[in-house]
Coordinates of C-alpha atoms in Angstrom, one line a residue:
Chain A
X1155 CA -6.3 40.4 3.4
X1156 CA -7.3 44.1 4.1
X1157 CA -11.0 44.3 4.5
X1158 CA -13.4 47.2 5.4
X1159 CA -15.7 46.6 8.4
X1160 CA -19.2 48.1 8.5
X1161 CA -21.4 48.2 11.5
X1162 CA -24.9 48.7 10.1
X1163 CA -28.6 48.0 10.4
X1164 CA -29.2 51.5 11.9
X1165 CA -31.4 51.5 9.8
X1166 CA -31.3 48.7 7.2
X1167 CA -32.1 50.9 4.2
X1168 CA -29.5 53.5 5.3
X1169 CA -26.9 50.7 5.3
X1170 CA -27.8 49.7 1.8
X1171 CA -27.7 53.3 0.7
X1172 CA -24.2 53.5 2.2
X1173 CA -23.0 50.4 0.4
X1174 CA -24.4 51.6 -2.9
X1175 CA -22.3 54.7 -2.4
X1176 CA -19.2 52.6 -1.6
X1177 CA -19.7 50.7 -4.8
X1178 CA -20.3 53.7 -7.0
X1179 CA -17.3 55.5 -5.6
X1180 CA -15.0 52.5 -6.3
X1181 CA -13.4 52.6 -9.8
X1182 CA -14.1 49.0 -11.0
X1183 CA -14.8 47.3 -14.2
X1184 CA -15.3 43.8 -12.8
X1185 CA -16.1 42.1 -9.5
X1186 CA -12.5 41.6 -8.5
X1187 CA -11.7 45.4 -8.6
X1188 CA -14.4 46.1 -6.0
X1189 CA -13.6 46.6 -2.2
X1190 CA -14.2 43.7 0.1
X1191 CA -16.1 44.3 3.2
X1192 CA -17.7 42.6 6.3
X1193 CA -21.0 44.0 7.3
X1194 CA -22.5 43.3 10.7
X1195 CA -26.1 44.4 10.1
X1196 CA -27.8 44.5 13.5
X1197 CA -31.2 46.4 13.4
X1198 CA -31.9 45.2 16.9
X1199 CA -29.4 47.8 18.4
X1200 CA -31.7 49.8 20.6
X1201 CA -32.7 53.3 19.4
X1202 CA -29.7 55.6 19.7
X1203 CA -31.5 58.8 19.8
X1204 CA -33.9 57.6 22.4
X1205 CA -31.1 56.5 24.6
X1206 CA -29.2 59.8 24.4
X1207 CA -32.5 61.5 25.4
X1208 CA -32.8 59.2 28.4
X1209 CA -35.9 57.5 26.9
X1210 CA -34.6 54.1 25.9
X1211 CA -32.3 51.1 26.4
X1212 CA -28.6 51.6 26.3
X1213 CA -27.3 50.6 22.8
X1214 CA -23.7 50.4 23.8
X1215 CA -23.7 46.7 24.7
X1216 CA -25.0 45.7 21.3
X1217 CA -22.8 48.3 19.5
X1218 CA -19.9 46.5 21.3
X1219 CA -21.2 43.1 20.2
X1220 CA -21.1 44.3 16.6
X1221 CA -17.5 45.7 17.0
X1222 CA -16.5 42.4 18.6
X1223 CA -17.8 40.5 15.5
X1224 CA -15.8 42.8 13.3
X1225 CA -12.7 42.3 15.5
X1226 CA -13.3 38.5 15.2
X1227 CA -13.3 38.4 11.4
X1228 CA -10.3 40.8 11.2
X1229 CA -11.2 44.1 9.5
X1230 CA -8.7 47.0 8.9
X1231 CA -10.9 50.0 9.2
X1232 CA -14.5 50.5 10.4
X1233 CA -17.3 52.7 9.0
X1234 CA -20.6 53.1 10.8
X1235 CA -23.4 54.6 8.6
X1236 CA -25.4 55.9 11.6
X1237 CA -24.8 59.4 12.9
X1238 CA -26.4 59.1 16.3
X1239 CA -24.3 56.0 17.1
X1240 CA -21.3 58.3 17.0
X1241 CA -22.2 59.6 20.5
X1242 CA -20.4 56.3 21.5
X1243 CA -17.5 56.7 19.1
X1244 CA -14.9 56.9 21.8
X1245 CA -16.2 53.8 23.7
X1246 CA -16.4 51.8 20.4
X1247 CA -12.9 53.0 19.3
X1248 CA -11.4 51.8 22.6
X1249 CA -12.7 48.3 21.9
X1250 CA -12.1 48.1 18.1
X1251 CA -8.8 46.7 16.8
X1252 CA -9.1 48.9 13.7
X1253 CA -9.7 52.7 13.5
X1254 CA -13.3 53.8 13.3
X1255 CA -13.8 56.6 10.8
X1256 CA -15.9 59.6 12.2
X1257 CA -19.0 60.5 10.1
X1258 CA -19.1 64.1 11.6
X1259 CA -15.4 64.7 10.9
X1260 CA -15.9 63.5 7.2
X1261 CA -19.0 65.7 6.7
X1262 CA -17.4 68.8 8.3
X1263 CA -14.4 68.4 6.1
X1264 CA -16.6 68.4 3.0
X1265 CA -18.4 71.5 4.1
X1266 CA -15.1 73.2 4.9
X1267 CA -13.7 72.2 1.5
X1268 CA -16.6 73.6 -0.4
X1269 CA -16.5 77.0 1.5
X1270 CA -19.6 76.5 3.6
X1271 CA -19.9 79.1 6.4
X1272 CA -23.3 78.4 7.9
X1273 CA -25.3 75.1 7.8
X1274 CA -28.5 73.8 9.1
X1275 CA -28.0 70.5 10.9
X1276 CA -30.7 68.0 10.1
X1277 CA -30.3 65.1 12.6
X1278 CA -32.1 63.1 15.3
X1279 CA -32.9 64.9 18.6
X1280 CA -30.4 62.6 20.2
X1281 CA -27.5 63.5 18.0
X1282 CA -28.3 67.1 18.4
X1283 CA -28.4 66.7 22.2
X1284 CA -25.1 64.8 22.2
X1285 CA -23.5 67.8 20.4
X1286 CA -20.7 66.1 18.5
X1287 CA -21.7 67.8 15.2
X1288 CA -21.9 71.3 16.8
X1289 CA -18.4 70.7 18.3
X1290 CA -16.9 69.6 15.0
X1291 CA -18.4 72.5 13.1
X1292 CA -17.2 75.0 15.7
X1293 CA -13.7 73.6 15.5
X1294 CA -13.8 74.3 11.7
X1295 CA -15.2 77.8 12.3
X1296 CA -18.5 76.9 10.6
X1297 CA -21.7 78.4 12.0
X1298 CA -24.8 76.3 12.4
X1299 CA -28.5 76.5 13.1
X1300 CA -30.9 73.9 14.3
X1301 CA -34.4 73.1 12.8
X1302 CA -36.0 73.4 16.2
X1303 CA -35.7 77.2 16.1
X1304 CA -37.9 77.3 13.0
X1305 CA -40.3 74.6 14.3
X1306 CA -38.9 72.0 11.7
X1307 CA -37.5 69.4 14.0
X1308 CA -40.9 67.6 14.1
X1309 CA -40.8 67.2 10.3
X1310 CA -37.3 65.8 10.5
X1311 CA -38.3 63.3 13.1
X1312 CA -41.2 62.2 11.0
X1313 CA -39.0 62.0 7.8
X1314 CA -36.5 59.7 9.6
X1315 CA -39.3 57.5 11.0
X1316 CA -41.0 57.2 7.7
X1317 CA -37.7 55.9 6.0
X1318 CA -37.2 53.4 8.8
X1319 CA -40.8 52.1 8.1
X1320 CA -40.1 52.0 4.3
X1321 CA -42.6 54.8 3.5
X1322 CA -40.4 56.8 1.1
X1323 CA -43.3 59.0 -0.2
X1324 CA -44.2 60.2 3.3
X1325 CA -40.5 60.7 4.1
X1326 CA -40.0 63.0 1.1
X1327 CA -43.1 65.0 2.0
X1328 CA -41.8 65.6 5.5
X1329 CA -38.4 66.6 4.3
X1330 CA -39.9 69.1 1.8
X1331 CA -41.9 70.6 4.6
X1332 CA -38.8 71.0 6.8
X1333 CA -36.8 72.5 3.9
X1334 CA -39.5 75.0 3.2
X1335 CA -39.1 76.4 6.7
X1336 CA -35.3 76.1 6.9
X1337 CA -34.7 77.5 3.3
X1338 CA -35.8 80.9 4.5
X1339 CA -32.8 81.2 6.9
X1340 CA -29.5 82.8 6.0
X1341 CA -27.5 79.6 5.5
X1342 CA -25.4 78.2 2.6
X1343 CA -26.1 74.5 3.0
X1344 CA -28.1 71.8 4.6
X1345 CA -26.2 69.0 6.4
X1346 CA -28.1 65.8 6.3
X1347 CA -26.6 64.5 9.5
X1348 CA -28.8 61.4 9.7
X1349 CA -28.3 58.6 7.2
X1350 CA -32.0 58.1 6.6
X1351 CA -32.4 61.7 5.3
X1352 CA -30.5 61.2 2.0
X1353 CA -32.9 58.4 1.2
X1354 CA -35.8 60.7 1.5
X1355 CA -33.9 63.4 -0.4
X1356 CA -33.7 61.1 -3.4
X1357 CA -37.4 61.5 -3.8
X1358 CA -37.7 65.2 -3.8
X1359 CA -37.1 67.7 -6.6
X1360 CA -34.2 70.2 -6.1
X1361 CA -35.0 73.4 -4.5
X1362 CA -31.9 75.6 -4.8
X1363 CA -30.2 74.5 -1.5
X1364 CA -26.9 72.6 -1.2
X1365 CA -27.5 69.3 0.5
X1366 CA -24.4 67.8 2.2
X1367 CA -24.9 64.0 2.5
X1368 CA -23.1 62.6 5.7
X1369 CA -23.5 59.0 4.3
X1370 CA -21.8 60.0 1.0
X1371 CA -19.0 61.7 2.9
X1372 CA -18.4 58.7 5.2
X1373 CA -18.4 56.5 2.0
X1374 CA -15.8 58.9 0.4
X1375 CA -13.6 58.7 3.5
X1376 CA -14.0 54.9 3.5
X1377 CA -13.1 54.3 -0.1
X1378 CA -10.3 57.0 0.2
X1379 CA -8.8 55.1 3.3
X1380 CA -9.0 51.7 1.6
X1381 CA -7.5 52.8 -1.7
X1382 CA -4.7 54.9 -0.1
X1383 CA -3.9 52.0 2.2
X1384 CA -3.7 49.7 -0.8
X1385 CA -6.5 47.3 0.3
X1386 CA -6.9 46.0 -3.2
X1387 CA -3.2 45.1 -3.4
X1388 CA -3.2 43.3 -0.1
X1389 CA -5.4 40.5 -1.2
Chain B
X803 CA -28.7 35.5 18.6
X804 CA -30.0 33.9 15.4
X805 CA -28.6 35.7 12.5
X806 CA -28.6 35.3 8.7
X807 CA -25.3 34.8 7.0
X808 CA -24.7 36.1 3.4
X809 CA -21.8 35.2 1.3
X810 CA -21.7 38.0 -1.3
X811 CA -19.7 40.3 -3.6
X812 CA -20.5 38.1 -6.6
X813 CA -21.0 40.8 -7.8
X814 CA -21.4 43.7 -5.4
X815 CA -24.5 45.2 -7.0
X816 CA -26.2 41.8 -7.1
X817 CA -25.5 41.5 -3.4
X818 CA -27.1 44.9 -2.7
X819 CA -30.1 44.0 -4.8
X820 CA -30.5 40.8 -2.8
X821 CA -30.4 42.8 0.5
X822 CA -32.9 45.2 -0.8
X823 CA -35.2 42.3 -1.4
X824 CA -34.6 40.9 2.1
X825 CA -35.5 44.2 3.6
X826 CA -38.6 44.7 1.4
X827 CA -39.9 41.2 2.1
X828 CA -39.6 41.7 5.9
X829 CA -42.7 43.1 7.6
X830 CA -41.2 45.9 9.7
X831 CA -42.2 49.3 10.9
X832 CA -39.0 50.1 12.7
X833 CA -35.3 49.1 12.7
X834 CA -35.7 46.6 15.5
X835 CA -38.2 44.5 13.5
X836 CA -35.8 44.0 10.6
X837 CA -33.7 40.7 10.3
X838 CA -30.1 40.8 11.4
X839 CA -27.5 39.5 9.0
X840 CA -23.8 39.2 8.7
X841 CA -22.4 39.8 5.1
X842 CA -19.1 38.6 3.9
X843 CA -18.8 40.6 0.7
X844 CA -15.8 39.2 -1.1
X845 CA -15.6 40.5 -4.8
X846 CA -12.1 39.0 -5.0
X847 CA -13.5 35.5 -5.3
X848 CA -12.3 34.3 -8.7
X849 CA -14.8 34.3 -11.6
X850 CA -17.1 31.2 -11.0
X851 CA -18.2 30.8 -14.6
X852 CA -14.6 30.9 -16.0
X853 CA -13.5 28.3 -13.4
X854 CA -16.3 25.9 -14.4
X855 CA -15.4 26.3 -18.0
X856 CA -11.8 25.5 -17.2
X857 CA -10.6 29.0 -18.0
X858 CA -9.9 30.6 -14.6
X859 CA -8.6 30.1 -11.0
X860 CA -10.5 27.9 -8.6
X861 CA -12.8 30.0 -6.5
X862 CA -13.4 27.2 -3.9
X863 CA -10.6 28.3 -1.5
X864 CA -12.0 31.8 -1.3
X865 CA -15.6 30.6 -1.1
X866 CA -14.4 28.5 1.8
X867 CA -12.7 31.5 3.4
X868 CA -16.0 33.3 3.3
X869 CA -17.9 30.4 4.8
X870 CA -15.3 30.1 7.5
X871 CA -15.8 33.8 8.4
X872 CA -19.6 33.1 8.7
X873 CA -18.9 30.2 10.8
X874 CA -16.7 32.4 13.0
X875 CA -19.4 34.9 13.7
X876 CA -22.0 32.1 14.3
X877 CA -24.8 32.4 11.7
X878 CA -27.8 30.2 11.7
X879 CA -28.6 30.0 7.9
X880 CA -26.6 31.0 4.8
X881 CA -27.7 32.6 1.6
X882 CA -25.4 33.1 -1.4
X883 CA -26.8 35.5 -4.0
X884 CA -24.7 34.1 -6.9
X885 CA -26.1 31.3 -9.0
X886 CA -22.8 30.1 -10.5
X887 CA -21.2 29.6 -7.1
X888 CA -23.9 26.9 -6.4
X889 CA -21.7 24.7 -8.5
X890 CA -19.8 24.2 -5.3
X891 CA -22.9 24.1 -3.0
X892 CA -22.0 20.6 -1.7
X893 CA -18.4 21.4 -0.9
X894 CA -19.5 24.6 0.9
X895 CA -22.3 22.9 2.8
X896 CA -19.8 20.3 4.2
X897 CA -17.8 23.1 5.7
X898 CA -20.6 25.3 6.8
X899 CA -22.0 25.0 10.4
X900 CA -25.4 26.3 9.2
X901 CA -27.6 25.0 6.3
X902 CA -26.9 26.8 3.0
X903 CA -30.1 27.5 1.1
X904 CA -30.0 26.6 -2.6
X905 CA -30.9 29.3 -5.1
X906 CA -31.9 26.8 -7.9
X907 CA -34.2 24.8 -5.5
X908 CA -35.9 28.1 -4.4
X909 CA -36.3 29.2 -8.1
X910 CA -37.6 25.9 -9.3
X911 CA -40.2 25.8 -6.5
X912 CA -41.5 29.2 -7.6
X913 CA -41.9 28.1 -11.2
X914 CA -43.5 24.9 -10.1
X915 CA -46.0 26.8 -7.8
X916 CA -46.9 29.2 -10.6
X917 CA -47.6 26.3 -13.0
X918 CA -44.7 26.9 -15.3
X919 CA -44.0 24.1 -17.8
X920 CA -41.2 25.3 -20.0
X921 CA -38.7 28.0 -19.2
X922 CA -35.7 29.6 -20.8
X923 CA -32.6 29.5 -18.5
X924 CA -30.7 32.8 -18.6
X925 CA -27.4 32.1 -16.8
X926 CA -23.7 32.3 -17.1
X927 CA -22.0 29.7 -19.5
X928 CA -20.4 28.2 -16.4
X929 CA -23.7 27.6 -14.5
X930 CA -25.2 26.1 -17.6
X931 CA -22.3 23.8 -18.1
X932 CA -22.5 22.7 -14.5
X933 CA -26.1 21.7 -15.1
X934 CA -27.5 22.1 -11.6
X935 CA -30.5 24.2 -12.9
X936 CA -31.3 21.6 -15.6
X937 CA -31.2 18.9 -13.0
X938 CA -33.5 20.8 -10.6
X939 CA -36.0 21.6 -13.3
X940 CA -36.0 18.0 -14.7
X941 CA -36.7 16.7 -11.1
X942 CA -39.7 19.0 -11.0
X943 CA -40.8 17.9 -14.5
X944 CA -40.3 21.4 -16.0
X945 CA -38.9 21.6 -19.6
X946 CA -36.2 24.1 -20.4
X947 CA -34.5 25.7 -23.4
X948 CA -31.0 27.4 -23.5
X949 CA -30.5 30.8 -25.1
X950 CA -27.5 29.3 -27.0
X951 CA -29.9 27.5 -29.4
X952 CA -31.3 30.9 -30.6
X953 CA -27.9 32.6 -30.6
X954 CA -28.8 34.7 -27.5
X955 CA -26.1 33.5 -25.0
X956 CA -23.7 36.1 -26.3
X957 CA -26.2 38.9 -25.4
X958 CA -26.7 37.3 -21.9
X959 CA -22.9 37.3 -21.4
X960 CA -22.7 40.9 -22.3
X961 CA -25.7 41.8 -20.1
X962 CA -24.0 40.2 -17.0
X963 CA -20.7 41.8 -17.7
X964 CA -22.2 45.3 -18.2
X965 CA -23.9 45.0 -14.7
X966 CA -20.7 44.1 -13.1
X967 CA -19.1 47.1 -14.7
X968 CA -21.9 49.4 -13.5
X969 CA -23.2 50.0 -17.0
X970 CA -26.9 49.5 -16.5
X971 CA -28.1 51.1 -19.8
X972 CA -25.9 48.7 -21.8
X973 CA -27.0 45.7 -19.7
X974 CA -30.6 46.6 -20.3
X975 CA -30.1 46.8 -24.1
X976 CA -28.3 43.4 -24.2
X977 CA -31.1 41.8 -22.2
X978 CA -33.8 43.3 -24.5
X979 CA -31.8 41.9 -27.4
X980 CA -31.8 38.4 -25.9
X981 CA -35.5 38.5 -25.0
X982 CA -36.5 39.4 -28.5
X983 CA -34.9 36.2 -29.7
X984 CA -36.0 34.0 -26.8
X985 CA -39.6 35.4 -26.7
X986 CA -40.4 33.7 -30.0
X987 CA -39.9 30.3 -28.5
X988 CA -42.8 28.3 -27.1
X989 CA -42.0 28.9 -23.4
X990 CA -44.1 30.2 -20.5
X991 CA -41.5 32.0 -18.5
X992 CA -37.9 33.3 -18.4
X993 CA -35.8 32.1 -15.5
X994 CA -33.2 34.8 -14.6
X995 CA -30.7 32.4 -13.2
X996 CA -27.9 34.9 -12.7
X997 CA -28.3 37.6 -10.0
X998 CA -27.0 40.3 -12.2
X999 CA -29.8 39.9 -14.7
X1000 CA -32.7 41.1 -12.5
X1001 CA -30.7 44.4 -12.1
X1002 CA -30.7 44.8 -15.9
X1003 CA -34.4 43.8 -16.0
X1004 CA -35.2 46.8 -13.7
X1005 CA -34.3 49.1 -16.6
X1006 CA -36.4 47.5 -19.4
X1007 CA -40.0 47.9 -20.2
X1008 CA -42.3 44.9 -19.8
X1009 CA -42.7 42.7 -22.9
X1010 CA -45.4 40.2 -22.1
X1011 CA -43.0 37.5 -20.7
X1012 CA -43.0 36.2 -17.1
X1013 CA -39.6 36.8 -15.6
X1014 CA -38.7 34.6 -12.6
X1015 CA -36.1 36.3 -10.4
X1016 CA -33.7 33.8 -8.7
X1017 CA -32.4 36.5 -6.4
X1018 CA -36.0 37.3 -5.2
X1019 CA -36.7 33.6 -4.8
X1020 CA -33.6 33.1 -2.7
X1021 CA -34.6 36.2 -0.6
X1022 CA -38.1 34.8 -0.1
X1023 CA -36.6 31.4 1.0
X1024 CA -34.2 33.3 3.4
X1025 CA -36.9 35.5 5.0
X1026 CA -39.2 32.5 5.2
X1027 CA -36.6 30.4 6.9
X1028 CA -35.7 33.2 9.4
X1029 CA -39.3 34.1 10.3
X1030 CA -40.5 30.4 10.6
X1031 CA -37.4 29.7 12.8
X1032 CA -38.3 32.7 15.0
X1033 CA -35.0 34.6 14.3
X1034 CA -36.7 37.8 15.6
X1035 CA -37.6 36.1 18.9
X1036 CA -34.2 34.7 19.5
X1037 CA -32.5 38.0 19.9

């Protein structure tokens, strides 16, 4: 049986949001037409951003523990709906029996396909320090700016933290505050490169900016992989 | 590591709804304070209600496959957010290394604690034929009526089917239609004994009836079990 593996819990609401997208993207009229998945939801994985910044415990042992569980039950592709954890994509891929899709590659492809030329990257400080998004975008000849240069990173930090604490009203306010600063720049889209941010974005009114949702793009890549590899016919 | 096991996919949206309830019921201000879980989401499990009615394939082999995967990863308690599958609770419990919570016991306890004396049972035809809800309620001295006697079971069937097909507007209409018929009876609450029905109920306005949500009661039992058994201190 071909089954999707998901390493989640980073955070728990972002994982649920990702699963909702998987379900919505799957053409199904009854249970049996939906995609099967195993989800290792491990919120105890130490803070990824803090670790990259040298301020917290190393999450890699517990990321490996999760990959090991997915290896154990036998999955055929893995998706990880947490951007910052992709700092360890290579290490996890070496351990994983199945390919691990890359959230930054999926998101960059979406921007490229929609003709985007300059984006603002909304992410954790750790993900930005790691630089894997910047490298992907450069490889695709897409320019980028960072919220820090317009003093908006602090709003992004607070937005992400508020989603993790379940305070969606506060998260929406913080995101609005960031977008007001960022929207004045010469960009054509905003890349929500942290899976908490799309949850906050559900609670704000539109404001004339194109928001690219990294969680949605990873979900599209996952459903696309599963359907094109006939997961539903391998049951 | 003490971890919750969830056997889901019956259906996929009901599973997500259950996880959302788990998260909301957990007092947490950051990722690491949330409960870890491993979810085997297997929508390919044959239709439980049809099987009980003698009209479909036996789901037990695939239910056992799911339990086996949860055994494999080493979970400490199991929750199954699908009422009809509890027809096989005993068979699954014999195979499972961890205790499997019982959705009908959790729901009956909630009705008992709130002083309910007569409920209408909204469930699949299979679950009603199996009779495990009726037996639990009788054991607790709670009277019950079935929608069939007021010609409302057909509306319940269509409500459930519409949620599984992702048509929430239709599901809400069908549930409203059933409640209009059932609300005229002499009952004090409505037991939503199918995990698809609470999803439809989110889309209807209130109507003066107490709705008991079996998925919520299972989530309460699960979080209660995990916290009282110190899952968060066994990491």
